[in-house]
mmCIF file of C-alpha atoms and ligand atoms in Angstrom:
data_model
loop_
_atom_site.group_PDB
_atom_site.id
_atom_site.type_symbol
_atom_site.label_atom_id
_atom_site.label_comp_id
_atom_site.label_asym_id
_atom_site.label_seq_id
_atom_site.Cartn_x
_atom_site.Cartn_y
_atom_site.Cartn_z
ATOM 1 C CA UNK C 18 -29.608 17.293 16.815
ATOM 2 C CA UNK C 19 -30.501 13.688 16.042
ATOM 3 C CA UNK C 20 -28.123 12.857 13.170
ATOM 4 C CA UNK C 21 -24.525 13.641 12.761
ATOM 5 C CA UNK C 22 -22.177 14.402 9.550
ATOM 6 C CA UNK C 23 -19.252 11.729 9.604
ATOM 7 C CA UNK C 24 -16.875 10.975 6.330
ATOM 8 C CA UNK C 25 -16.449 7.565 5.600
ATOM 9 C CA UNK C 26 -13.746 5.774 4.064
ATOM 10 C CA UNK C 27 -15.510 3.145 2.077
ATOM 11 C CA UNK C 28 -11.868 1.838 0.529
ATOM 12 C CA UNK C 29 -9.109 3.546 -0.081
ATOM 13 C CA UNK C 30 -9.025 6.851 -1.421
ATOM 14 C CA UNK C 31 -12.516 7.334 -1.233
ATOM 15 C CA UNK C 32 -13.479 9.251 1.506
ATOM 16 C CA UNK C 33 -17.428 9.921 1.709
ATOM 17 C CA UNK C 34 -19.464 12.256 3.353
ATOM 18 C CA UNK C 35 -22.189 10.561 5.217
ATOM 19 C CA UNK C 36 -25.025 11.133 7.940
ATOM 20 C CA UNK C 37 -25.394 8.541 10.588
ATOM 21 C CA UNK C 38 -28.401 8.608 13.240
ATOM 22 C CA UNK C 39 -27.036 9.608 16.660
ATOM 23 C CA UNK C 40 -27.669 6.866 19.364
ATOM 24 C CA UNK C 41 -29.660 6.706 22.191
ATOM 25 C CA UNK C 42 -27.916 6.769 25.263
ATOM 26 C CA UNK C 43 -28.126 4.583 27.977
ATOM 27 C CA UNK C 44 -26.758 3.902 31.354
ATOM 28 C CA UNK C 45 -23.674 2.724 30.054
ATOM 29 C CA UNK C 46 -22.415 4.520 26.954
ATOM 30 C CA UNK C 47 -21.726 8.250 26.278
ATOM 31 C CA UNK C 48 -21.360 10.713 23.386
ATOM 32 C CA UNK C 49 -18.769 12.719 22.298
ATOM 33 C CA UNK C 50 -19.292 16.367 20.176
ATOM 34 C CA UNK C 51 -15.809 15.882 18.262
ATOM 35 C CA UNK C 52 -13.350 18.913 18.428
ATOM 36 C CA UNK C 53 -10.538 18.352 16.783
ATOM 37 C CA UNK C 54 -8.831 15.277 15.998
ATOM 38 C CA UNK C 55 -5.331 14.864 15.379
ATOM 39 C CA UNK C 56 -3.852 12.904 12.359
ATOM 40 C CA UNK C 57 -0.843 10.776 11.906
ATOM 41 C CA UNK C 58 0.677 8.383 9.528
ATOM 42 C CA UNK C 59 -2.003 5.808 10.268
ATOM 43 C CA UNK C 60 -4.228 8.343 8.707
ATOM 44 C CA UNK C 61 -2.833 8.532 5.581
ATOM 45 C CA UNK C 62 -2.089 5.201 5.096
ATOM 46 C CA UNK C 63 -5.416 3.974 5.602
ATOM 47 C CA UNK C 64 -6.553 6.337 2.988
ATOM 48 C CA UNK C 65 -3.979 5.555 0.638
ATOM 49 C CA UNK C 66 -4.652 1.488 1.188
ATOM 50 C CA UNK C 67 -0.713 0.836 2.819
ATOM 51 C CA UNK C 68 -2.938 -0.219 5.869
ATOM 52 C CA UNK C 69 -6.028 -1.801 3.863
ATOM 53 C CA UNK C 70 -9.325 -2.367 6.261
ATOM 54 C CA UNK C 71 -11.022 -4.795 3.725
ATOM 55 C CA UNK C 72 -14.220 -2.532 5.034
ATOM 56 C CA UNK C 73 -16.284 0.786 5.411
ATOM 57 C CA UNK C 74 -15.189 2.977 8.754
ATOM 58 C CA UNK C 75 -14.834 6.020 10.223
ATOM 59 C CA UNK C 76 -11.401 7.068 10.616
ATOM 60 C CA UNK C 77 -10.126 9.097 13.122
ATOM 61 C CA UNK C 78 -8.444 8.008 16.374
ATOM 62 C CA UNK C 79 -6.601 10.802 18.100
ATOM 63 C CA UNK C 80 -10.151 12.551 19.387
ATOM 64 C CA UNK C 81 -10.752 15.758 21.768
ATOM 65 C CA UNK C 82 -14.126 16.952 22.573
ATOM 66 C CA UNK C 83 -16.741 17.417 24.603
ATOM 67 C CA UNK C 84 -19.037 15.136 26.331
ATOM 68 C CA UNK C 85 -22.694 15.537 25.174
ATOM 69 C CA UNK C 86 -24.534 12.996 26.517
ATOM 70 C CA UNK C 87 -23.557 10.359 29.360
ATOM 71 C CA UNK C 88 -25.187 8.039 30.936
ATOM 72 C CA UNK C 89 -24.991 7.135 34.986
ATOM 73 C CA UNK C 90 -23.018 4.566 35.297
ATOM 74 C CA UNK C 91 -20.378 5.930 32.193
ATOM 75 C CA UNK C 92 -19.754 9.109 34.510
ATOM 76 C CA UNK C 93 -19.344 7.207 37.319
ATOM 77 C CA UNK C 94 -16.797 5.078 35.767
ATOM 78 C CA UNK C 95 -15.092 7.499 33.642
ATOM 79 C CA UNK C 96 -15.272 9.881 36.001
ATOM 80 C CA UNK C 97 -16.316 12.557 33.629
ATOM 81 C CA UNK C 98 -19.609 14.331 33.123
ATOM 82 C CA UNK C 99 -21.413 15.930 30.398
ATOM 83 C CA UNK C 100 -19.644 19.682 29.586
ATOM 84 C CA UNK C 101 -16.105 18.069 30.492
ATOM 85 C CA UNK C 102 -13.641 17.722 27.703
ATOM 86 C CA UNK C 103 -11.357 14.884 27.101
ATOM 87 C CA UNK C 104 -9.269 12.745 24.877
ATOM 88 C CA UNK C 105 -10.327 9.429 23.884
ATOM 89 C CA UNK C 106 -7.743 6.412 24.683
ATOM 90 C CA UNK C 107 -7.658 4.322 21.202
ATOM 91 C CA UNK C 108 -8.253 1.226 22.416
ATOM 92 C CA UNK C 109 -10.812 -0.053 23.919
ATOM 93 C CA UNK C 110 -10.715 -2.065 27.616
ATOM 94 C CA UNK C 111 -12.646 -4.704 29.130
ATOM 95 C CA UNK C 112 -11.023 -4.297 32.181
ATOM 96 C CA UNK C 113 -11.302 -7.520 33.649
ATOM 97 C CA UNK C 114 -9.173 -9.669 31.655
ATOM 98 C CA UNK C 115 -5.814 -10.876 32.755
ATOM 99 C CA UNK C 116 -4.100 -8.503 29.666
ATOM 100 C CA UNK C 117 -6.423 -5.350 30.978
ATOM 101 C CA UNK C 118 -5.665 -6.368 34.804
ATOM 102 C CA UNK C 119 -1.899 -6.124 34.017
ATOM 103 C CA UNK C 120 -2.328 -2.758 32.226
ATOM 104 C CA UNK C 121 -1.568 -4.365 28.566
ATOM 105 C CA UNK C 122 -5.283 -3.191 27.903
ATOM 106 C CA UNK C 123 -4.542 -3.167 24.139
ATOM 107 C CA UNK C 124 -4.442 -7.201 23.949
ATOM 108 C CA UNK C 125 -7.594 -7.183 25.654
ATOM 109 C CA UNK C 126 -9.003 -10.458 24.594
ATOM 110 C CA UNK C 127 -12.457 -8.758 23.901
ATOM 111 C CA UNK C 128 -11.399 -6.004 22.467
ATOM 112 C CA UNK C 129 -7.699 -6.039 21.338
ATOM 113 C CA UNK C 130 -5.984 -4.596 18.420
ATOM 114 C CA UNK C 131 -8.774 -5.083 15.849
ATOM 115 C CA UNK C 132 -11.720 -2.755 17.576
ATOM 116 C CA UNK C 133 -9.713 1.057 17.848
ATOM 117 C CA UNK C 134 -11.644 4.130 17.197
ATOM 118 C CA UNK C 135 -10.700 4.839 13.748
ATOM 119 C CA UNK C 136 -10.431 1.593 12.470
ATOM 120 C CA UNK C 137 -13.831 -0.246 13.531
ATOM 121 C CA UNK C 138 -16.753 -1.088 10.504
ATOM 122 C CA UNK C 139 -19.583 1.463 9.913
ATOM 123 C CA UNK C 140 -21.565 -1.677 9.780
ATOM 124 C CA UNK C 141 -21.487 -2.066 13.352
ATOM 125 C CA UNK C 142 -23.700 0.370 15.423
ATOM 126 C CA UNK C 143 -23.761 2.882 15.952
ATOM 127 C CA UNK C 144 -21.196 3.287 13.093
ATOM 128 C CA UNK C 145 -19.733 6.848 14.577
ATOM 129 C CA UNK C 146 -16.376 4.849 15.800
ATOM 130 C CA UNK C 147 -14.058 7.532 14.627
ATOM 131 C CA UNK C 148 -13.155 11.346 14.720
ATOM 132 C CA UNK C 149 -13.775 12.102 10.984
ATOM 133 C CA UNK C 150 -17.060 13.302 12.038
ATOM 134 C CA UNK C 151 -19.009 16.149 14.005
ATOM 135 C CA UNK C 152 -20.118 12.792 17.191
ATOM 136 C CA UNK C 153 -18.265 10.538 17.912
ATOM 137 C CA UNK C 154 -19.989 7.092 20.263
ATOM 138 C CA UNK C 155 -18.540 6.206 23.492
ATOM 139 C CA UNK C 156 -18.560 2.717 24.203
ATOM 140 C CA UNK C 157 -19.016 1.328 27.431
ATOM 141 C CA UNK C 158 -15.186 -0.520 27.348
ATOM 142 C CA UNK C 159 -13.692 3.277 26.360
ATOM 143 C CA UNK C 160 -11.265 5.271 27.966
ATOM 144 C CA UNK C 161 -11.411 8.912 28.561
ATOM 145 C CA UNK C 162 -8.680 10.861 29.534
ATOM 146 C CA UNK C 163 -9.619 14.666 30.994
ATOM 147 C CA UNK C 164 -8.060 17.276 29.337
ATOM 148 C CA UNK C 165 -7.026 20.144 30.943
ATOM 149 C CA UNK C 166 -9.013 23.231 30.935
ATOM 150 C CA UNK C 167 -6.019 25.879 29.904
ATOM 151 C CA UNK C 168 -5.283 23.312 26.925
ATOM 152 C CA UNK C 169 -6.886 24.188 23.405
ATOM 153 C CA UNK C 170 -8.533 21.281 21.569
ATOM 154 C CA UNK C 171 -6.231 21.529 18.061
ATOM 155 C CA UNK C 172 -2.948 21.330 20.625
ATOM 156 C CA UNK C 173 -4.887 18.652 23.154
ATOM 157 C CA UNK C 174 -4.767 16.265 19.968
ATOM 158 C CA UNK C 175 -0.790 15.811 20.477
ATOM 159 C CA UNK C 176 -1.468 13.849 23.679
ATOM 160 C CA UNK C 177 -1.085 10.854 20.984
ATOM 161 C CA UNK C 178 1.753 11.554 19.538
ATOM 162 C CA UNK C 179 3.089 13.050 23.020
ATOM 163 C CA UNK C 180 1.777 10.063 24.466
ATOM 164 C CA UNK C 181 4.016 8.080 22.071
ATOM 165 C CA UNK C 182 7.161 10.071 22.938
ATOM 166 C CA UNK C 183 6.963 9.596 26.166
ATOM 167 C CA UNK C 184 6.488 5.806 26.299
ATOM 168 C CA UNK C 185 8.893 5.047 23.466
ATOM 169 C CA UNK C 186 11.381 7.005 24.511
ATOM 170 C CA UNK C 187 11.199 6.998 28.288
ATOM 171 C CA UNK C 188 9.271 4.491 29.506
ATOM 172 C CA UNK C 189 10.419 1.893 26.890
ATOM 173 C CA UNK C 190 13.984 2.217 27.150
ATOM 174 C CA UNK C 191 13.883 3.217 30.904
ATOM 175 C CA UNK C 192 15.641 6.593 29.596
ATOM 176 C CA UNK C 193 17.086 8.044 32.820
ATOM 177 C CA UNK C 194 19.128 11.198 34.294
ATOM 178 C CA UNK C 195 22.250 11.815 32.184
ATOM 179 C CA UNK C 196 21.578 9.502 29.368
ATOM 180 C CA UNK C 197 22.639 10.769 26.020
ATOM 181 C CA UNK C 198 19.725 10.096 23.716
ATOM 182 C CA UNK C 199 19.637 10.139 19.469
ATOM 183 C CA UNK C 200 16.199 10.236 18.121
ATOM 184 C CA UNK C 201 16.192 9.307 14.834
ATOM 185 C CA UNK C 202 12.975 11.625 12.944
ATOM 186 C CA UNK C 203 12.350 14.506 13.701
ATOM 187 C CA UNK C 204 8.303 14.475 12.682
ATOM 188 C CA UNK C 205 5.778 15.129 15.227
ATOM 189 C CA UNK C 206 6.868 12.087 17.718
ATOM 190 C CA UNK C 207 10.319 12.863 17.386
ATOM 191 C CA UNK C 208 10.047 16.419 18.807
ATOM 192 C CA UNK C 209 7.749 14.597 20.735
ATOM 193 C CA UNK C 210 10.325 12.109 21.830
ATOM 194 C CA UNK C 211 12.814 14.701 22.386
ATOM 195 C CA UNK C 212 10.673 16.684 24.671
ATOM 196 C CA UNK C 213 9.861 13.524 26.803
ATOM 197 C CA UNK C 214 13.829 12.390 27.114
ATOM 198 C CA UNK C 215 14.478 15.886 28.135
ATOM 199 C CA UNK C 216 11.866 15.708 30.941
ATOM 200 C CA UNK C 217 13.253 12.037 32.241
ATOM 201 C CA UNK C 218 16.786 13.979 32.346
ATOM 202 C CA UNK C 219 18.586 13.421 29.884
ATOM 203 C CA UNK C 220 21.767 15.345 29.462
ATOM 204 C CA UNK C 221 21.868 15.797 25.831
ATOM 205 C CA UNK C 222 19.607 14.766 23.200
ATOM 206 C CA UNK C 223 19.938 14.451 19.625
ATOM 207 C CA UNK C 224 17.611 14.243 16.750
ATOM 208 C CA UNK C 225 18.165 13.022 13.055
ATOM 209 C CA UNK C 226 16.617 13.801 9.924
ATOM 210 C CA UNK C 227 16.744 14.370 5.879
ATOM 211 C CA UNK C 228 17.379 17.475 4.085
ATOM 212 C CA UNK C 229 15.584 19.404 2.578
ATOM 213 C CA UNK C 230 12.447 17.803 3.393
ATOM 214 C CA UNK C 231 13.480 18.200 7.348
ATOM 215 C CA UNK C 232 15.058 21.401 7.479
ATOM 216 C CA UNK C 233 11.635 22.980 9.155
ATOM 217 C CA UNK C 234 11.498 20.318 11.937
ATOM 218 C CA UNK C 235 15.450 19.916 12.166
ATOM 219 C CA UNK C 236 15.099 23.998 12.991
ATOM 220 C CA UNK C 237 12.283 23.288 15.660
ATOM 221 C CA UNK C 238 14.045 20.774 17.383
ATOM 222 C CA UNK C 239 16.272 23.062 19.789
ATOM 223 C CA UNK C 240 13.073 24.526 20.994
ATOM 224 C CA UNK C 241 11.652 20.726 22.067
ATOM 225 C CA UNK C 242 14.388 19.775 23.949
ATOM 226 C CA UNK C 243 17.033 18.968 21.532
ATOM 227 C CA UNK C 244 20.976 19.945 21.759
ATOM 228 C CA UNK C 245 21.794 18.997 18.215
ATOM 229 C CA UNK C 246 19.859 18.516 15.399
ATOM 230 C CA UNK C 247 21.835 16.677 12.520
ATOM 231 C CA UNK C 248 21.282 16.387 8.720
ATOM 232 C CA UNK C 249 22.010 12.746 7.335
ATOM 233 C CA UNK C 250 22.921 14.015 4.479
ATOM 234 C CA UNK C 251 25.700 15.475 5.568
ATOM 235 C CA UNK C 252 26.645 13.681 8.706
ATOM 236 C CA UNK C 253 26.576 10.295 10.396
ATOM 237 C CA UNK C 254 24.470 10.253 13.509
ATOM 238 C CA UNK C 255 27.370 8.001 15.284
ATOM 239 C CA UNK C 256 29.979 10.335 14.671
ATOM 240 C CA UNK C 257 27.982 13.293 15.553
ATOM 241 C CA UNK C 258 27.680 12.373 18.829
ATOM 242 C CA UNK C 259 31.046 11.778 19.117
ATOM 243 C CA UNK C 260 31.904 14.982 17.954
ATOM 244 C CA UNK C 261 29.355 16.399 20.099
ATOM 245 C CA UNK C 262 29.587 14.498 23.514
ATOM 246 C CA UNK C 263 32.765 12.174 22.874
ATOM 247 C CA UNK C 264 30.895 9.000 23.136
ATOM 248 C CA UNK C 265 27.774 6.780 21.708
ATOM 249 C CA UNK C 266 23.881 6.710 22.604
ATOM 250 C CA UNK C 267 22.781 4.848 25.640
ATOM 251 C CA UNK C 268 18.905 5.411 24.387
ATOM 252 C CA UNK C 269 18.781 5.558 20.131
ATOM 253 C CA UNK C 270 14.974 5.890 19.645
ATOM 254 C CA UNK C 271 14.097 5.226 15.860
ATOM 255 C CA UNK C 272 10.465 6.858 15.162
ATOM 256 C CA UNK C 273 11.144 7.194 11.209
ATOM 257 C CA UNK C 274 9.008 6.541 8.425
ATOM 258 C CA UNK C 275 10.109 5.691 4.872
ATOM 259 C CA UNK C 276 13.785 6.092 6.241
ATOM 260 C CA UNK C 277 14.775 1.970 5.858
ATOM 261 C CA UNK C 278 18.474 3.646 6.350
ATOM 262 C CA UNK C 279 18.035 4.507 9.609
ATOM 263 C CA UNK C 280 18.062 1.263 11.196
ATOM 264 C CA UNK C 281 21.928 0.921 10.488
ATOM 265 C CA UNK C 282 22.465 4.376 11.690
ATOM 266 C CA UNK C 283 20.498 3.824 14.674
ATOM 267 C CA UNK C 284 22.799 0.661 15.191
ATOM 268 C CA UNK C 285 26.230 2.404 14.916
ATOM 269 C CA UNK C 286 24.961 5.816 17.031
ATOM 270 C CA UNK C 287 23.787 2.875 20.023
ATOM 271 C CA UNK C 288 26.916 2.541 22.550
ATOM 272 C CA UNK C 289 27.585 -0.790 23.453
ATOM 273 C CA UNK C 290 25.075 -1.777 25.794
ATOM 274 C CA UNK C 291 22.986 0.046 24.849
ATOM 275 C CA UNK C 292 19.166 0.266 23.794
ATOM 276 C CA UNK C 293 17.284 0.939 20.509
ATOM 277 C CA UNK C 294 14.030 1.348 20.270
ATOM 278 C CA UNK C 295 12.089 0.887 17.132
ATOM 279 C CA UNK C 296 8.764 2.621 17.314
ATOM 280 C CA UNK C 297 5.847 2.628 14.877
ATOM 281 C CA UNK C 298 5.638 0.728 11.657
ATOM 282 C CA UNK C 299 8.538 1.442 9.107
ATOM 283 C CA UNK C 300 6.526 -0.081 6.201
ATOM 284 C CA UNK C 301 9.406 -1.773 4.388
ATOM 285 C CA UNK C 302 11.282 -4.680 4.811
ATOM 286 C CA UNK C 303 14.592 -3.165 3.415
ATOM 287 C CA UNK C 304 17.570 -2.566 6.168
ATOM 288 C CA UNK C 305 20.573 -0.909 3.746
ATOM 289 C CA UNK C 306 23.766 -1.294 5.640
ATOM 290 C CA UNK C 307 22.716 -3.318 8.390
ATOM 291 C CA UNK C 308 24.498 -6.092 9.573
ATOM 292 C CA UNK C 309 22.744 -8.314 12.277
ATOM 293 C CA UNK C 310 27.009 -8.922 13.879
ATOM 294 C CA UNK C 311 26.697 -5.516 15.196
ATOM 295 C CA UNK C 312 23.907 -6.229 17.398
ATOM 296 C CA UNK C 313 25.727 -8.954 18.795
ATOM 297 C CA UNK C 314 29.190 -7.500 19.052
ATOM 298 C CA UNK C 315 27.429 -4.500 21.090
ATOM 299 C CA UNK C 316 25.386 -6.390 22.962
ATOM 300 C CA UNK C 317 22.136 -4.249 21.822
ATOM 301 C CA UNK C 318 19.233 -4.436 23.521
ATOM 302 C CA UNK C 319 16.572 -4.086 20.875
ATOM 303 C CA UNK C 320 12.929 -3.300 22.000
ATOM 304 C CA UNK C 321 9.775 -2.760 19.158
ATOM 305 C CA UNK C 322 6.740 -0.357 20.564
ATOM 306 C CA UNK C 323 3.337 -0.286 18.751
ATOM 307 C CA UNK C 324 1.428 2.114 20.566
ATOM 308 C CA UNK C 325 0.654 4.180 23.611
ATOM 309 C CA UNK C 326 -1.493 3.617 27.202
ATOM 310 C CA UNK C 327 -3.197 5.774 29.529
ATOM 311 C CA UNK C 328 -0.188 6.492 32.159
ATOM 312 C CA UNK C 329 1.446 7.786 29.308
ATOM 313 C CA UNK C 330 -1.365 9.858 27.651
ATOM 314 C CA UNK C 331 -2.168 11.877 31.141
ATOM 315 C CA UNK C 332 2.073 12.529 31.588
ATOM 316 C CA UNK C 333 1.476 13.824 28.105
ATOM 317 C CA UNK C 334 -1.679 15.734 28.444
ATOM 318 C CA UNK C 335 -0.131 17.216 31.879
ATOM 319 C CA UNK C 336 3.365 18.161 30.249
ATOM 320 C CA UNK C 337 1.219 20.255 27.373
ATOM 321 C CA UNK C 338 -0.369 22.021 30.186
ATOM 322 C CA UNK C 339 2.580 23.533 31.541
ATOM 323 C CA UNK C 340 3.459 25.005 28.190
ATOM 324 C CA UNK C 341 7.250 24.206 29.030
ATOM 325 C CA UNK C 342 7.667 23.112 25.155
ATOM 326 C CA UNK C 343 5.840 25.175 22.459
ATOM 327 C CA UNK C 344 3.654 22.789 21.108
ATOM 328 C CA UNK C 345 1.049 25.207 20.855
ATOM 329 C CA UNK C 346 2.893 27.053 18.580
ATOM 330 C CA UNK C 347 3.827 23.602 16.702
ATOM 331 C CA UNK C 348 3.289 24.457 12.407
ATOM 332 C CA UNK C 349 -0.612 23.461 12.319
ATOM 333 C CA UNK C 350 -2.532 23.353 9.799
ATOM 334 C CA UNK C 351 -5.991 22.885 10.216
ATOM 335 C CA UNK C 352 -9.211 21.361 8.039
ATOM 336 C CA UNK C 353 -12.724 20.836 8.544
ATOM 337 C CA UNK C 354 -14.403 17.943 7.191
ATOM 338 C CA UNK C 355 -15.000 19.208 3.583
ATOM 339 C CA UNK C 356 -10.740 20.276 3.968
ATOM 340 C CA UNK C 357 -10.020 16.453 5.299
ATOM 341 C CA UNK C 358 -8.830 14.842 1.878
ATOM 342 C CA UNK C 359 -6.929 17.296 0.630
ATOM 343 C CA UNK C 360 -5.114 17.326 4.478
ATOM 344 C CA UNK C 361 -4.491 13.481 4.617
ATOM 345 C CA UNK C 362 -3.221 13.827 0.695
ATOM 346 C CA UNK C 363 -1.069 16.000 1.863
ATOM 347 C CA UNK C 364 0.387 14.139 4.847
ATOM 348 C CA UNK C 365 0.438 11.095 2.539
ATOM 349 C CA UNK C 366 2.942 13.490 0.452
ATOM 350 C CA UNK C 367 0.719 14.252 -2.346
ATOM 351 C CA UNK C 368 -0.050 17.686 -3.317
ATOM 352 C CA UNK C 369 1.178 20.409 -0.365
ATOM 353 C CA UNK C 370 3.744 19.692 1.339
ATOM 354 C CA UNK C 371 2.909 18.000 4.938
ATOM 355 C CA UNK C 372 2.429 20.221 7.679
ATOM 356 C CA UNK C 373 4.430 19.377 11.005
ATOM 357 C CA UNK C 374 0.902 18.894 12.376
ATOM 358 C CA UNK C 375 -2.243 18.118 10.795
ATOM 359 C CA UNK C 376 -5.680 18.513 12.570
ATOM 360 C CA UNK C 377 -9.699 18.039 11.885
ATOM 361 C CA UNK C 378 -11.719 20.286 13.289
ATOM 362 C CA UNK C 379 -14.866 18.601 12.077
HETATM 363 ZN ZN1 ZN R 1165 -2.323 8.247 15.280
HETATM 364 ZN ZN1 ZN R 1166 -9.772 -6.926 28.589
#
């Protein structure tokens, strides 16, 4: 094999098949045979242009697969070698910077927010800087995280959005045993979320979402850790938690999208003193029914989180391994790289309706 099958997205909504050279490797760098890579909302929104590049890449960032080629000093580093499967950490890490020394790798001033797999120029070599294709090049400033052996690649993909539910609604908020926790969406990092409060000890969690579009997930969510799934529609998060427990949210953790309602909702379900955690990008600047008095009259602690780290990816990767949750069994639907626009259309909600959770198996 010296060349490898990638799709590029050259702007939005034109996603390209294309064959890139594979690199040499040296000492330094390594090479990944891509599995299966998971997709999320970034996905789609880069392909739609609500998250424009301004260039030609490789998308792809939640990547599982196998290491084909490594080179001495990689393995040694990594502490991987060629055969072993893993998941590749987003960002990339210099690991000598103050940000990287303090474990805030993705600030790293060489890297930083503007050089993650699945977002980096084809023009820069070796241009295979994503999971939308069959390689995928390690860089020497990457971070692998082992997956473990018992764990399939199509269900090792959710240690990003795992990842996520675990630091946004644990670590983040410093969820604890007893809390009462609301989790507003009830996508993929909702369950997600719910799974990971339930774990920290929470003593009742509930999630939030939209009928009818929801009704699949809302039905999931008892077997991810939720005690109450609620409808919007039909009732107010606050007052179903008083209804349900007799008192507010310590821990309100807000991972919608496209739901500019729920930051009111998320407000009133918070108990005084409490936190909320806004997680992701919400990709509007409306707030319907919000009134900035609340936050003050509650005393709110309000905390945004972007993305994920590495502590929190190998909790995740380790809490799929015990199969406690069925997120193997999580609604999946599956495409190879000729199936990958139709599967990000779909997530973008055009065409079939969006599975729970999409996957490339290039
Ligand atoms: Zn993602
Ligand atoms: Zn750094």
């Amino acid at each position: 094999m010296t060349s490898a099958r990638a799709l590029v997205l050259e702007e939005p909504r034109r996603l390209v098949p294309r064959q890139f050279d594979l690199p040499e490797i040296g000492d330094d760098d390594g090479l990944l045979r891509v599995e299966a890579c998971g997709l999320c909302g970034t996905d789609h929104e880069q392909y739609t242009g609500a998250l424009p590049a301004g260039f030609a890449f490789v998308p792809g960032h939640e990547s599982v697969g196998v290491v084909e080629a490594i080179g001495p000093a990689a393995a040694a580093r990594w502490g991987v070698q060629a055969g072993d499967r893993v998941a590749v950490e987003v960002f990339q890490s210099c690991g000598t910077c103050a940000e990287c020394a303090a474990g805030t790798y993705r600030r790293c001033v060489r890297h930083g927010m503007g050089d993650m797999y699945g977002f980096i120029p084809t023009d820069k070599g070796p241009g295979l800087w994503g999971g939308y294709a069959e390689y995928q090049y390690l860089a020497p400033d990457s971070m692998l995280l082992p997956v473990p052996a018992s764990l399939a690649p199509d269900v090792a993909t959710l240690f990003n959005p795992l990842g996520a539910g675990i630091r946004w609604g644990v670590t983040v908020p410093g969820t604890t045993i007893g809390d009462v926790v609301a989790v507003l969406g009830p996508g993929v990092r909702g369950l997600s979320v719910c799974a990971a409060a339930k774990e920290a000890g929470a003593a009742f969690v509930m999630v939030t979402g939209v009928s009818p579009q929801d009704d699949e997930r809302l039905a999931l969510a008892k077997d991810f850790g939720a005690d109450l799934a609620v409808d919007v529609t039909q009732t107010e998060p606050a007052k179903a938690l008083r209804q349900a427990v007799g008192r507010l949210a310590d821990v309100v953790v807000d991972v919608t999208a496209k739901a500019p309602a729920a930051l009111a909702q998320g407000v009133a379900a918070a108990r005084p003193g409490g936190t909320l955690v806004l997680a992701g990008t919400r990709g509007s600047p409306d707030t319907p029914g919000f009134w900035p008095d609340h936050i003050v009259f509650k005393e709110l602690r309000i905390l945004g989180a972007l993305g994920v780290d590495a502590p929190a990816y190998r909790a995740a990767l380790d809490l799929l391994a015990t199969g406690r949750y069925p997120f193997a069994d999580l609604p999946r639907r599956c495409a190879n790289l000729d199936g990958a626009e139709d599967l990000v259309r779909s997530m973008a909600g055009e065409g079939a309706p969006p599975p729970v959770h999409g996957v490339l198996v290039p």
